[in-house]
Coordinates of C-alpha atoms in Angstrom, one line a residue:
X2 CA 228.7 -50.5 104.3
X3 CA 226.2 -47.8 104.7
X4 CA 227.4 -44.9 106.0
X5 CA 225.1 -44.6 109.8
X6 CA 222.2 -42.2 109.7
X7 CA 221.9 -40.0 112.3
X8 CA 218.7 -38.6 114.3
X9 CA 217.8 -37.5 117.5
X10 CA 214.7 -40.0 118.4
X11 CA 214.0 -43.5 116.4
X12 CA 210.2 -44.0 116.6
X13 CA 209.1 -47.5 116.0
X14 CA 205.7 -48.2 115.3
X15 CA 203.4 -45.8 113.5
X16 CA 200.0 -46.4 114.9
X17 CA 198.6 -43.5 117.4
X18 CA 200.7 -43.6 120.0
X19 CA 204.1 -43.5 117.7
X20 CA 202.4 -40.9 115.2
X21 CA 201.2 -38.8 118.8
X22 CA 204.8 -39.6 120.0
X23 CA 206.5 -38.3 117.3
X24 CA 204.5 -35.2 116.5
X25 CA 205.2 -33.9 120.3
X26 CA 209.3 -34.8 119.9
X27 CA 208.7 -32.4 117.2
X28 CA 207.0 -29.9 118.4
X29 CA 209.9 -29.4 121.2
X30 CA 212.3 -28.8 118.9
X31 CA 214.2 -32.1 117.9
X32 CA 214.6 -34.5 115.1
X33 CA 212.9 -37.3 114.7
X34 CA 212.7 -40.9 112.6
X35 CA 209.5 -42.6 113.2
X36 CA 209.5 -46.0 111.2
X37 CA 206.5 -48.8 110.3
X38 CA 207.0 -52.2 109.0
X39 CA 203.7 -51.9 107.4
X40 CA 203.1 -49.9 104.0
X41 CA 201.0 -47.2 106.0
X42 CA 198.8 -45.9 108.7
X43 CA 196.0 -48.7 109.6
X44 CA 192.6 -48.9 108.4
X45 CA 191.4 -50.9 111.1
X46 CA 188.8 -49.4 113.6
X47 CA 190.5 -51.0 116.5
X48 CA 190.6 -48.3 119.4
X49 CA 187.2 -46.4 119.7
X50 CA 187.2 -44.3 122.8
X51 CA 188.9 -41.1 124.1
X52 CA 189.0 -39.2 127.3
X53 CA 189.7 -35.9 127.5
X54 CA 193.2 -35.8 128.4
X55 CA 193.6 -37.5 125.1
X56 CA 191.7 -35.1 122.8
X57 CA 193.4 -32.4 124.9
X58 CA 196.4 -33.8 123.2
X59 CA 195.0 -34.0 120.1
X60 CA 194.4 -31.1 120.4
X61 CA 198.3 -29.6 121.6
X62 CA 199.1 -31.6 117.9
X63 CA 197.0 -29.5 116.3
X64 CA 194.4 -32.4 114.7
X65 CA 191.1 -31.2 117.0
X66 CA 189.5 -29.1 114.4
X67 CA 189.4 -31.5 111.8
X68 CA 189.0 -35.1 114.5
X69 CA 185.7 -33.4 115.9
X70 CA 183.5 -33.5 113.5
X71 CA 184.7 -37.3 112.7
X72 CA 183.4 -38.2 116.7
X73 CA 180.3 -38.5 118.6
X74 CA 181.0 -36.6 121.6
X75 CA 180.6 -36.3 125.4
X76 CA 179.2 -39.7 125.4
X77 CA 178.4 -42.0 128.6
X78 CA 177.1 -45.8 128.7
X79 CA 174.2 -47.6 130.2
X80 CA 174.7 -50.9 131.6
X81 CA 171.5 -53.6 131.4
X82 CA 171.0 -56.6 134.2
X83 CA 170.1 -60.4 132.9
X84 CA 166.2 -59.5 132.1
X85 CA 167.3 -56.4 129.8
X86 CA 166.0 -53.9 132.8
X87 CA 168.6 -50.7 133.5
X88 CA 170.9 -51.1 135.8
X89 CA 172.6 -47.8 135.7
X90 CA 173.0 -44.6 133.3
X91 CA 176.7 -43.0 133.8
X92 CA 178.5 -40.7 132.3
X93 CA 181.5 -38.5 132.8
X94 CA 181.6 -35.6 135.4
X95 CA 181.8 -32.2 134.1
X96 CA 184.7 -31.5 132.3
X97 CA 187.8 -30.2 133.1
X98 CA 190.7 -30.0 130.6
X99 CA 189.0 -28.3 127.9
X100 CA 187.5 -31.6 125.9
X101 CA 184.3 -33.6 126.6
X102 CA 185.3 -36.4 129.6
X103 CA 184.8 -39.3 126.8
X104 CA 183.9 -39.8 123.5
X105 CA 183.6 -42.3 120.3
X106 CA 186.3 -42.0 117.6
X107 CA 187.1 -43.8 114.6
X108 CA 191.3 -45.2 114.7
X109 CA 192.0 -44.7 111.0
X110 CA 190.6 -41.6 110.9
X111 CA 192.8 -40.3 114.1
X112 CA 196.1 -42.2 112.3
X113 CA 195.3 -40.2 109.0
X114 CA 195.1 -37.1 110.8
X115 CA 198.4 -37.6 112.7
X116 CA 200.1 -39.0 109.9
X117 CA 199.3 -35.8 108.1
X118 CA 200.6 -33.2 111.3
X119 CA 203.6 -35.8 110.9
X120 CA 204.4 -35.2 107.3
X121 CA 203.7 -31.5 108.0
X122 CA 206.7 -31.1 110.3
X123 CA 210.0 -30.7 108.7
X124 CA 211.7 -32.3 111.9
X125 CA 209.9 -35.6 111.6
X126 CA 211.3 -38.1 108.9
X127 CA 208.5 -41.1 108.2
X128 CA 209.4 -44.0 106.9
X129 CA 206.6 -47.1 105.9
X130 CA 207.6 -50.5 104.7
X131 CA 211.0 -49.8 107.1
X132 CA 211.4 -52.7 110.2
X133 CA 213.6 -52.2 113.0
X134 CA 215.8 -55.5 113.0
X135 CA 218.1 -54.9 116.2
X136 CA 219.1 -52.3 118.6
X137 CA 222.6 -51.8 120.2
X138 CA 222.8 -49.9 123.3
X139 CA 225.7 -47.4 124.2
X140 CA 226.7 -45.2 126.3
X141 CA 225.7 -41.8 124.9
X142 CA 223.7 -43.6 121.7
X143 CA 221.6 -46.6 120.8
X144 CA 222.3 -48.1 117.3
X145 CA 218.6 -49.4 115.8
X146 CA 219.5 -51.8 112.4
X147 CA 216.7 -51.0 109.9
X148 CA 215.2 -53.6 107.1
X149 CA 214.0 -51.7 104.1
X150 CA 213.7 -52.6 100.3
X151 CA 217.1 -50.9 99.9
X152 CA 218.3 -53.8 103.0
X153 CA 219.7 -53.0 106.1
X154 CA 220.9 -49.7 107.2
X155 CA 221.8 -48.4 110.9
X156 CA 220.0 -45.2 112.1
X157 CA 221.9 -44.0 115.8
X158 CA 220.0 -41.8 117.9
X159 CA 220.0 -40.4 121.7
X160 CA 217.3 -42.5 122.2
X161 CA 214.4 -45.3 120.9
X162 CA 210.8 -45.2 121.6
X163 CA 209.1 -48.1 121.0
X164 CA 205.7 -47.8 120.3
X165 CA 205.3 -51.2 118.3
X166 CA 202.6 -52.8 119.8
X167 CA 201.3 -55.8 122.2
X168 CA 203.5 -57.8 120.5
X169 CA 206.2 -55.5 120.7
X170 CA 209.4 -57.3 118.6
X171 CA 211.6 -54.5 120.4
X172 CA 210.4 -55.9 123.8
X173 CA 210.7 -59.3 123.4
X174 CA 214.5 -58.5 122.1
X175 CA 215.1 -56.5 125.1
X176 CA 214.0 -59.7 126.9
X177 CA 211.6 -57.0 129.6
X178 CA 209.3 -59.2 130.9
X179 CA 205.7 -58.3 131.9
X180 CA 203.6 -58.9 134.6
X181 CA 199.4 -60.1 134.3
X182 CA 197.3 -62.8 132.9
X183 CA 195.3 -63.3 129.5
X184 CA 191.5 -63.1 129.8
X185 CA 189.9 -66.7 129.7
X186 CA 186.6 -65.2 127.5
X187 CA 186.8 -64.0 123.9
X188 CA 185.0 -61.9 122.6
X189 CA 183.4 -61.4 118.4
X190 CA 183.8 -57.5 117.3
X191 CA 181.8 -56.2 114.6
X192 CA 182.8 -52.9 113.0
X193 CA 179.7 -51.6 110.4
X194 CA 178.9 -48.6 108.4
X195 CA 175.0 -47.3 107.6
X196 CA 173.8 -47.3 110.4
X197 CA 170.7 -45.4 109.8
X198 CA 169.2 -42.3 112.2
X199 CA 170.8 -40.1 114.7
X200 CA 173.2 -42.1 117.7
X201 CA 172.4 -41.8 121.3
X202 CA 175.0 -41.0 122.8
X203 CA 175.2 -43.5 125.3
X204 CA 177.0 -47.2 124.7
X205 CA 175.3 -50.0 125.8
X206 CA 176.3 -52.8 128.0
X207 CA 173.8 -55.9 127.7
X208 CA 175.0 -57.9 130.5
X209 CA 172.4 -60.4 130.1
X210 CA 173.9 -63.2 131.8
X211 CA 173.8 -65.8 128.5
X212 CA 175.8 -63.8 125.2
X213 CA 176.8 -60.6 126.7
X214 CA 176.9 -57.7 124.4
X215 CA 178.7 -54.1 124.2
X216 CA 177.0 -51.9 121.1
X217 CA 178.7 -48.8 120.7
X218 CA 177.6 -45.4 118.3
X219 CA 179.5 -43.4 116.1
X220 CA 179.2 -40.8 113.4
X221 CA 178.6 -41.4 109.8
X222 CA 176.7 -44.4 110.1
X223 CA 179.3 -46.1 112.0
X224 CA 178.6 -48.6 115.2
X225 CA 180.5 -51.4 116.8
X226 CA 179.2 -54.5 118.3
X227 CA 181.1 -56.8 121.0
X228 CA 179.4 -60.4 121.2
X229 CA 181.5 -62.9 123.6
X230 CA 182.1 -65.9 122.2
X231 CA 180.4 -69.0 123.7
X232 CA 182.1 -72.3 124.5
X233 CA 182.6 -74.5 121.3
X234 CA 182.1 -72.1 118.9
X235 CA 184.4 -71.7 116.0
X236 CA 186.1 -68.1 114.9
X237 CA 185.9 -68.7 111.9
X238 CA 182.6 -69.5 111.3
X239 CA 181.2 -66.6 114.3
X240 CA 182.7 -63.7 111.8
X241 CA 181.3 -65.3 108.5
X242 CA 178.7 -62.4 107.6
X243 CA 175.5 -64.1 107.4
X244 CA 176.4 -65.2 111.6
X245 CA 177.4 -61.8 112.0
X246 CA 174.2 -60.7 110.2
X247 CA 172.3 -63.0 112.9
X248 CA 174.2 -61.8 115.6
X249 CA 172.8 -58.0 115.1
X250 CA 169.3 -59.0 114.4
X251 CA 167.7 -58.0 118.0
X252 CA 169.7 -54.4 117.9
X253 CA 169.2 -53.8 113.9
X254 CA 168.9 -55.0 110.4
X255 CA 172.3 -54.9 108.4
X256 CA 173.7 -56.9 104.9
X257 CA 177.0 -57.9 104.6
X258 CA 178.6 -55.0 102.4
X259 CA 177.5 -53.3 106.1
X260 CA 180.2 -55.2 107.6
X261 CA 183.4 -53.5 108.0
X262 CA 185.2 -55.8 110.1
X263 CA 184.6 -59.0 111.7
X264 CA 187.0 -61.2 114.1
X265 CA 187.6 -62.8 117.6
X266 CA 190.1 -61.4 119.7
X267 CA 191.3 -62.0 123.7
X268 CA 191.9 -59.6 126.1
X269 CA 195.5 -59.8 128.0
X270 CA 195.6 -57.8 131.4
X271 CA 199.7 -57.6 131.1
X272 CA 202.4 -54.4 132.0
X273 CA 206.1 -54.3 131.5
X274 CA 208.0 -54.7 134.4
X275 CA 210.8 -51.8 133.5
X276 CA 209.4 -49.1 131.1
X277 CA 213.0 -48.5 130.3
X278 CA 215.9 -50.6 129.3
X279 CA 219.5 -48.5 128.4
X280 CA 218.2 -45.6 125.8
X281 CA 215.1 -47.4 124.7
X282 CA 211.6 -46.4 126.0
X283 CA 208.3 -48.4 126.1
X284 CA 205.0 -46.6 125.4
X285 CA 201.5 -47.6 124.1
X286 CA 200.6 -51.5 123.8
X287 CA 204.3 -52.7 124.2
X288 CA 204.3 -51.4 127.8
X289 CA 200.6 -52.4 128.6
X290 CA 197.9 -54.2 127.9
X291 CA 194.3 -54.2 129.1
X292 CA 190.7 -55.5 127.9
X293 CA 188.4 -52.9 126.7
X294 CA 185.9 -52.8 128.9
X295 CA 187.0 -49.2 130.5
X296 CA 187.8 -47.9 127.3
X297 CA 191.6 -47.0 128.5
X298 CA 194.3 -48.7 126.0
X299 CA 194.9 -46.0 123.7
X300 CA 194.4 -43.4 126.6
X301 CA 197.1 -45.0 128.6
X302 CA 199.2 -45.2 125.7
X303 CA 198.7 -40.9 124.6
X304 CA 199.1 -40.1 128.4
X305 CA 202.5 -42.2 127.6
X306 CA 203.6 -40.3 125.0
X307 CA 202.6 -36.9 125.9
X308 CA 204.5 -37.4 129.5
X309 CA 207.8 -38.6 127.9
X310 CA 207.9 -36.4 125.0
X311 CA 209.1 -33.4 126.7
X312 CA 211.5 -35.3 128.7
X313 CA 213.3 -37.0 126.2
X314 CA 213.4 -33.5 124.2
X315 CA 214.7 -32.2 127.2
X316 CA 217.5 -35.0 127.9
X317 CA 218.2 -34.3 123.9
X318 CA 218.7 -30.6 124.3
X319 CA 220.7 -30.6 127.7
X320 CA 218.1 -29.2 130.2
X321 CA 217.0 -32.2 131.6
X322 CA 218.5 -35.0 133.3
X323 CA 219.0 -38.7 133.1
X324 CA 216.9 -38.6 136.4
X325 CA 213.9 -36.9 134.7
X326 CA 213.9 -39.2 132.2
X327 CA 213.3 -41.7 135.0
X328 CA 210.5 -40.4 136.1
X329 CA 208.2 -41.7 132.9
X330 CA 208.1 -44.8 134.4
X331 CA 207.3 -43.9 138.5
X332 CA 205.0 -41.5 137.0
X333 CA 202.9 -43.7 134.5
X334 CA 203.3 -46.9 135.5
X335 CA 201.1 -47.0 138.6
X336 CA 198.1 -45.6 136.7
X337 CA 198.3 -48.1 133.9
X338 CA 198.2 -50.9 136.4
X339 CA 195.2 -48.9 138.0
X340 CA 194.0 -49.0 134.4
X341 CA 194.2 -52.6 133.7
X342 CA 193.0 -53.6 137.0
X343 CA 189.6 -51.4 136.8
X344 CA 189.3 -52.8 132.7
X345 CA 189.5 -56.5 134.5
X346 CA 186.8 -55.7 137.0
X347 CA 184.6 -54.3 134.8
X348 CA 185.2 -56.8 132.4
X349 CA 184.2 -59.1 135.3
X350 CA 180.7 -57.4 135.7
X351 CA 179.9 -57.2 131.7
X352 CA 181.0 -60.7 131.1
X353 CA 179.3 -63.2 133.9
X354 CA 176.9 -65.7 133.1
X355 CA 176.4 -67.6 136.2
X356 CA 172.8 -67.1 137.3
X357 CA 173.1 -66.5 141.5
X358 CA 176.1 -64.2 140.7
X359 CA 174.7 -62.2 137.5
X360 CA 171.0 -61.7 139.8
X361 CA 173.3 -60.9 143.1
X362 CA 175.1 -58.0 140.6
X363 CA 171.7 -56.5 139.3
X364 CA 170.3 -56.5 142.9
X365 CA 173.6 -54.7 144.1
X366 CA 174.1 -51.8 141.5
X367 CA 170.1 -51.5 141.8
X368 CA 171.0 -50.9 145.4
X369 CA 174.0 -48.5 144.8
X370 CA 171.3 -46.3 143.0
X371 CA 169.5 -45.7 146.4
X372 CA 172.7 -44.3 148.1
X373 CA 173.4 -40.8 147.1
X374 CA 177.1 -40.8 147.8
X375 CA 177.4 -44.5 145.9
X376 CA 174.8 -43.4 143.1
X377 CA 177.2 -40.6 142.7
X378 CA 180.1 -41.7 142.3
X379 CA 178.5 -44.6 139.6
X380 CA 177.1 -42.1 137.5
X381 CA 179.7 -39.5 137.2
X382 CA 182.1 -42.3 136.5
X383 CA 184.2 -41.6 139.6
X384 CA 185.1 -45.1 139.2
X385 CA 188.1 -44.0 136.7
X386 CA 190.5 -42.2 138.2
X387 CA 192.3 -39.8 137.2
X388 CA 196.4 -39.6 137.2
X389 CA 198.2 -38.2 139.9
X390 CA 201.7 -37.6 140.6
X391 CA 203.1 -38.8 143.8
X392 CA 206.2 -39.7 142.8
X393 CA 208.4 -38.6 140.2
X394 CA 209.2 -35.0 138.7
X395 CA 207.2 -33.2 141.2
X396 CA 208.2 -30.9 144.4
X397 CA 206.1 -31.0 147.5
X398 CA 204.4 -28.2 148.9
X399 CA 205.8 -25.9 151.0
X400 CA 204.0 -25.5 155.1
X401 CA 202.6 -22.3 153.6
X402 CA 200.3 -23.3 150.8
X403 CA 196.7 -24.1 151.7
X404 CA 195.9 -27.8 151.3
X405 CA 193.6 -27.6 148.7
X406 CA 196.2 -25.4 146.5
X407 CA 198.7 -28.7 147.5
X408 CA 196.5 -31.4 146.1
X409 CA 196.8 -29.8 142.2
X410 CA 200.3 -30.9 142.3
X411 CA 200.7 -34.1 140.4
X412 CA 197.6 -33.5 138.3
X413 CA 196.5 -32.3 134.8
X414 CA 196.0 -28.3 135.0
X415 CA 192.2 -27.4 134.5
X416 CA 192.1 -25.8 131.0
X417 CA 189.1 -23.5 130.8
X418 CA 188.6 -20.5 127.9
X419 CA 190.2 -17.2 129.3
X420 CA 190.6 -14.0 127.8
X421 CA 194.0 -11.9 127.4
X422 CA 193.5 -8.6 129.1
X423 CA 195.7 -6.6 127.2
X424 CA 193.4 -5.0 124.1
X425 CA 195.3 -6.0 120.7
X426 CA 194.7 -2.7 118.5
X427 CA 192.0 -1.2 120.2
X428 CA 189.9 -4.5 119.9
X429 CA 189.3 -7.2 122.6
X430 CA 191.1 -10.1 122.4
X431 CA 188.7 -13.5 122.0
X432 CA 188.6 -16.5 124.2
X433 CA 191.3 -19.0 123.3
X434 CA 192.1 -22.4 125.5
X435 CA 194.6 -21.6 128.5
X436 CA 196.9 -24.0 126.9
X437 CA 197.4 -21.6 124.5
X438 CA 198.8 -18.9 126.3
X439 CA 200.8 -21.6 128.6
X440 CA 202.9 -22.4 125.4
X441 CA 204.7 -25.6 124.6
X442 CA 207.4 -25.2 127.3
X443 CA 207.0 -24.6 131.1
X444 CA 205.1 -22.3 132.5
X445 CA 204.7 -20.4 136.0
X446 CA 200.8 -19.3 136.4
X447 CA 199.9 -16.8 139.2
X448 CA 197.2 -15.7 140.6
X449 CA 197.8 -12.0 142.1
X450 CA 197.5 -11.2 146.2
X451 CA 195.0 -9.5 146.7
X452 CA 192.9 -9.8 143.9
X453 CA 189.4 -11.1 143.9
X454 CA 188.8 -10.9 140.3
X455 CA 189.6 -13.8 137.8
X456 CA 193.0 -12.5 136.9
X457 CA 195.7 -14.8 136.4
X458 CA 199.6 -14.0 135.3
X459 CA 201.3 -16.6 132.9
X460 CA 204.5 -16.5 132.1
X461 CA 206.7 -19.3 129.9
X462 CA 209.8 -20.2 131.4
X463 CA 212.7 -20.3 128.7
X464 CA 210.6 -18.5 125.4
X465 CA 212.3 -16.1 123.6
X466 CA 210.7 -13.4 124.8
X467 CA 210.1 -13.1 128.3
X468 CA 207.1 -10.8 129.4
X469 CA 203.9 -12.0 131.6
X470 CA 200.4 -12.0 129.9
X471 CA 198.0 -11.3 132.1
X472 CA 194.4 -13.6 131.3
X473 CA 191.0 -13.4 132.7
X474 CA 188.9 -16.7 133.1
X475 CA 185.2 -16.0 133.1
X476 CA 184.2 -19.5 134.1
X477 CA 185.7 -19.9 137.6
X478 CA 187.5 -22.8 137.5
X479 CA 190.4 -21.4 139.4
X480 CA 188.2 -19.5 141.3
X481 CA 189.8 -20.6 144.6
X482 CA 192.8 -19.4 143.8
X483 CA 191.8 -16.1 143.3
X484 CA 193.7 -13.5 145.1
X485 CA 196.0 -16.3 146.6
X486 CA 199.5 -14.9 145.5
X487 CA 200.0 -19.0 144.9
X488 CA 201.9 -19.7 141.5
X489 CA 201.4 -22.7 139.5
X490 CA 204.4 -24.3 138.0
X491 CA 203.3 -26.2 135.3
X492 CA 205.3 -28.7 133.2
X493 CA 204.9 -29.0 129.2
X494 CA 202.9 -31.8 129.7
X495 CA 200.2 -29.6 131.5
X496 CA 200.2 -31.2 134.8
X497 CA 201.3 -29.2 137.5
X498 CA 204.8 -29.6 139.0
X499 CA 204.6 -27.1 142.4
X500 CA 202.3 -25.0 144.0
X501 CA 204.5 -22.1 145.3
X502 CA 203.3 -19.2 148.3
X503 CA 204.5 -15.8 147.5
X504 CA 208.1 -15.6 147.7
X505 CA 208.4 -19.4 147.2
X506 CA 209.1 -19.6 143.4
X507 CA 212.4 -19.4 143.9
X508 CA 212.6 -22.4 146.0
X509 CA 210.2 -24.7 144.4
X510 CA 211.7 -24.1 141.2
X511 CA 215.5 -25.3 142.8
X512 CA 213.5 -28.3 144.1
X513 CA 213.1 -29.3 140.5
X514 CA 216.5 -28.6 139.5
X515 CA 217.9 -32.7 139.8
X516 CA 215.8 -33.0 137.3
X517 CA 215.6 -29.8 135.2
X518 CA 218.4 -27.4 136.1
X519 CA 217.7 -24.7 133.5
X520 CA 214.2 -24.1 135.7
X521 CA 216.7 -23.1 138.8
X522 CA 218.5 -20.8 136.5
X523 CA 215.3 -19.3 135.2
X524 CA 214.5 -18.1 138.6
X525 CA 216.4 -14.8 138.0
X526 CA 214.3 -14.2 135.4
X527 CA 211.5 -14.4 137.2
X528 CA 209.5 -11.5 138.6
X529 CA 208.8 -12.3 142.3
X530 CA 205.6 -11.7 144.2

C-alpha cells in the first residue's frame, strides 16, 4: 500500500470557487492539495457576472490587473414590459469596496487566471485528472481516497473543502441534505463571439410575456443570450445552430461558427442544510444553488471561500478555534438563502407569460418609478443586499460607540484609495487600495481623537513587524469617523469584527478571544488611545 500523503487542506473541485479557495489557504500560510476529476480548468462560459466584493477578491489574489481588461465593467440592466416599452433602468449604487458594484466576466478566462496564481504558489499542489473516491472522518484528520491514473492513493489533511459542484459527489456521500425546489421553466443559453461594435453596458431583460429573453454584453465580441424554453419543444433541436441562428434574429445577425455554446439548462433554488459535516466544508454550488436571474451563484460561492479561508488557516495554525470555524456557516448561510430567494423572485418577474399578471407587473414597476423613495431603491439596485453579520465571529458594540459607528460591524470595510503619510526618500508615497496597507491578517484601524482631518492609523495584528502606518483618505469615505478615537477591528476577510471607543480595544479584542485567542494576547502589543 501507498504510503498516506500528507497536506494541510484537500481542495476538491477546481472551478472558481476551489481555484479562489485554494489561492487564499495559501496566501495565509498553509499547504494545500486542490484536486479535479477533469483534465483542467473549464472552457465553458457558464458564470458571467461579478459584484464587487468578488473582484475585490480577485483582486486580494492578485488576478485584477490582468481580469480587467477581459470584463465590461460597472454595468447595470434594463428590464422591458410585454409591448417591448422600458420598464426600468437600474444599476448598482456607487461603489464601495474599491471594484465597480457589478460587472460581465468571461468563466474560462477567470479559471485560467486563478489556475495560473495557483501554480504560482509553492504551497498549493494541483492535481487534474485526480477524483476524490471517499473520505473518512477523524478526530484530529479526515482521510480523502484519491483515483488517479497511478489508482488509488490516501491524502490526510486537517480538513476538506468541497468545492465540487451542484452535484457535489462529496455531498451526496456525506448524505447533507438540502433544502428548496427545482425551477419548473427552462431556459436555452447561447454563448457567441463577434459580436460587432461597442457593448452598452446595460443587460437586457425582455420580459415580453410570450419567449422571455435575457441578452447580456461582453468584451471581445462576446454576448450571451437566455431564451426560455416553450412547452413541447425539444433540447435538442432548440440548440441546433440554424434554431439558435433564428432565435437571435430580432437582436442581431450571427452564423454558426459564431456560436460558442448552445444548451437547455434548469434552475434549482436548493441550500445544504449543515455547511459542515466532521472536518469537511461545503462552499460554492455544493452548498447552494440558485437561478440566475440576480446574477449571485458564483458571488455566493467567492464570499464562501474568502470567509472560510482565513478560518480554516487559522484552525490549521492554532490561533483559531473549532468555534470560529463554526461560524462559516451562521455567517454565510442566511445570505445565500437571501440570495436564492431574491434569484426566485426575480426569476418570477422575467419569466411570466400570463397576460393579466405580466400587464399588472408593467403597470406596477411603471408606478414604482413615480415614488422617489421606491424609484430609488429600484434603480440603485437596493433590492440586493448586502451581507451582514449578526451572528457569528463578531463582538457587539460597546454603550459608548455612536450608533452609526455600531452598524459597520458585520459588514465589508469600505476600501477607498489613501495615501501613507510618511514620505518614502523624500518622495510622496502614491495612492494604493486600503487593503493594501490592512495586510493579509487582522487589522486594528483608528481614527485619532481629536482629529478632523482624514487621518487614519492601521496597524496588523500578529505581522512581523509591529509599527502603525498612518494613511490619509482623500475621498471621505470614512469621513464620519474622523476624529472619533473609534478603532476598527477588522478580520482578514475585510469585514469588520468590532467597533471599539477609546480605551475599549482591549475589551473588544477579549470578546473575540472564544474564537481567536491570539487577538486577546495581541492586546499588549497594542498602543492604546
Amino acid at each position: 500500500m501507498d504510503a498516506i500523503m500528507h497536506t494541510d487542506v484537500l481542495v476538491i473541485g477546481a472551478g472558481p470557487i476551489g481555484l479562489a479557495t485554494a489561492n487564499l489557504l495559501a496566501d495565509q500560510g498553509v499547504e494545500v492539495m486542490l484536486v479535479e476529476r477533469q483534465g483542467g480548468t473549464s472552457d465553458e462560459p457558464r458564470a458571467i457576472s461579478v459584484t464587487d466584493e468578488t473582484l475585490r477578491v480577485m483582486q486580494q489574489i492578485g488576478v485584477m490587473d490582468a481580469l480587467a481588461p477581459e470584463m465590461l465593467m460597472d454595468t447595470g440592466a434594463r428590464y422591458f414590459g410585454r409591448r417591448e416599452q422600458l420598464l426600468a433602468e437600474v444599476h448598482p449604487a456607487s461603489p464601495r469596496l474599491g471594484q465597480p458594484g457589478k460587472s460581465q466576466f468571461d468563466q474560462p478566462v477567470m479559471e485560467r487566471l486563478l489556475l495560473d496564481a495557483a501554480l504560482s504558489r509553492p504551497l498549493i499542489d494541483v492535481r487534474f485528472n485526480t477524483e476524490a473516491f471517499r473520505i473518512t472522518d477523524a478526530p484530529g484528520h479526515v482521510d480523502t481516497v484519491l483515483i488517479d491514473d497511478g489508482g488509488k492513493r490516501t491524502v490526510r489533511s486537517k480538513w476538506v473543502v468541497a468545492c465540487d459542484g451542484g452535484r457535489s459527489p462529496v455531498r451526496a456521500q456525506l448524505g447533507l441534505p438540502m433544502e428548496g425546489s427545482t425551477q419548473v421553466q427552462k431556459w436555452i443559453v447561447v454563448d457567441i463571439v463577434n459580436s460587432p461594435g461597442e457593448p452598452e453596458r446595460f443587460s437586457e431583460f425582455h420580459c415580453n410575456g410570450t419567449r422571455p429573453v435575457v441578452v447580456v454584453p461582453g468584451v471581445k465580441g462576446r454576448r450571451r443570450y437566455e431564451f426560455m424554453l416553450l412547452p413541447g419543444e425539444d433540447a435538442s433541436e432548440v440548440t441546433a445552430p440554424d434554431t439558435i441562428i433564428r432565435l437571435i434574429q430580432p437582436f442581431q445577425r450571427i452564423a454558426a461558427e459564431d456560436i460558442r455554446r448552445a444548451a437547455v439548462y434548469v434552475a434549482h433554488q436548493r441550500v445544504v442544510l449543515s455547511y459542515r459535516m466532521g472536518h469537511v466544508l461545503l462552499a460554492g454550488d455544493s452548498a447552494h444553488m440558485m437561478p440566475p436571474f440576480a446574477g449571485q451563484a458564483l458571488n455566493a460561492g467567492i464570499r464562501d471561500a474568502a470567509n472560510l479561508a482565513w478560518k480554516v488557516a487559522a484552525h490549521v495554525k492554532g490561533t483559531g478555534t473549532d468555534a470560529l470555524v463554526d461560524t462559516y456557516q451562521a455567517e454565510r448561510r442566511p445570505h445565500a438563502v437571501d440570495m436564492v430567494r431574491l434569484s426566485h423572485r426575480i426569476g418570477k418577474v422575467v419569466m411570466s407569460t400570463h397576460p393579466v399578471l405580466t400587464t399588472l407587473r408593467d403597470a406596477g414597476i411603471t408606478a414604482m418609478g413615480v415614488v422617489p423613495a421606491a424609484k430609488g431603491w429600484l434603480a440603485g439596485m437596493k433590492f440586493l443586499k448586502q451581507p451582514h453579520f449578526t451572528e457569528g465571529c463578531v463582538a457587539p458594540a460597546g454603550p459608548a460607540v455612536p450608533k452609526a459607528a455600531a452598524a459597520l460591524i458585520g459588514r465589508s470595510l469600505s476600501q477607498p484609495l489613501v495615501t501613507p503619510v510618511t514620505s518614502v526618500h523624500g518622495e510622496t508615497p502614491d495612492a494604493v487600495p486600503l487593503d493594501t496597507v490592512l495586510g493579509p491578517g487582522w487589522a486594528l484601524l483608528t481614527f485619532p481623537a481629536g482629529s478632523r482631518s482624514a487621518g487614519m492609523q492601521i496597524q496588523q495584528l500578529g505581522a512581523d513587524v509591529e509599527e502603525t502606518v498612518e494613511v490619509r483618505d482623500a475621498t471621505g469615505a470614512f469621513a464620519a469617523l474622523a476624529g472619533s478615537g473609534l478603532t476598527l477591528i477588522v478580520r482578514p476577510d475585510r469585514y469588520v469584527a468590532a467597533t471599539a471607543a477609546p480605551g475599549g480595544v482591549d475589551a473588544a479584542l477579549e470578546s473575540l478571544a472564544r474564537y481567536v485567542p491570539d487577538l486577546a494576547r495581541a492586546v499588549m502589543q497594542v498602543p492604546q488611545q
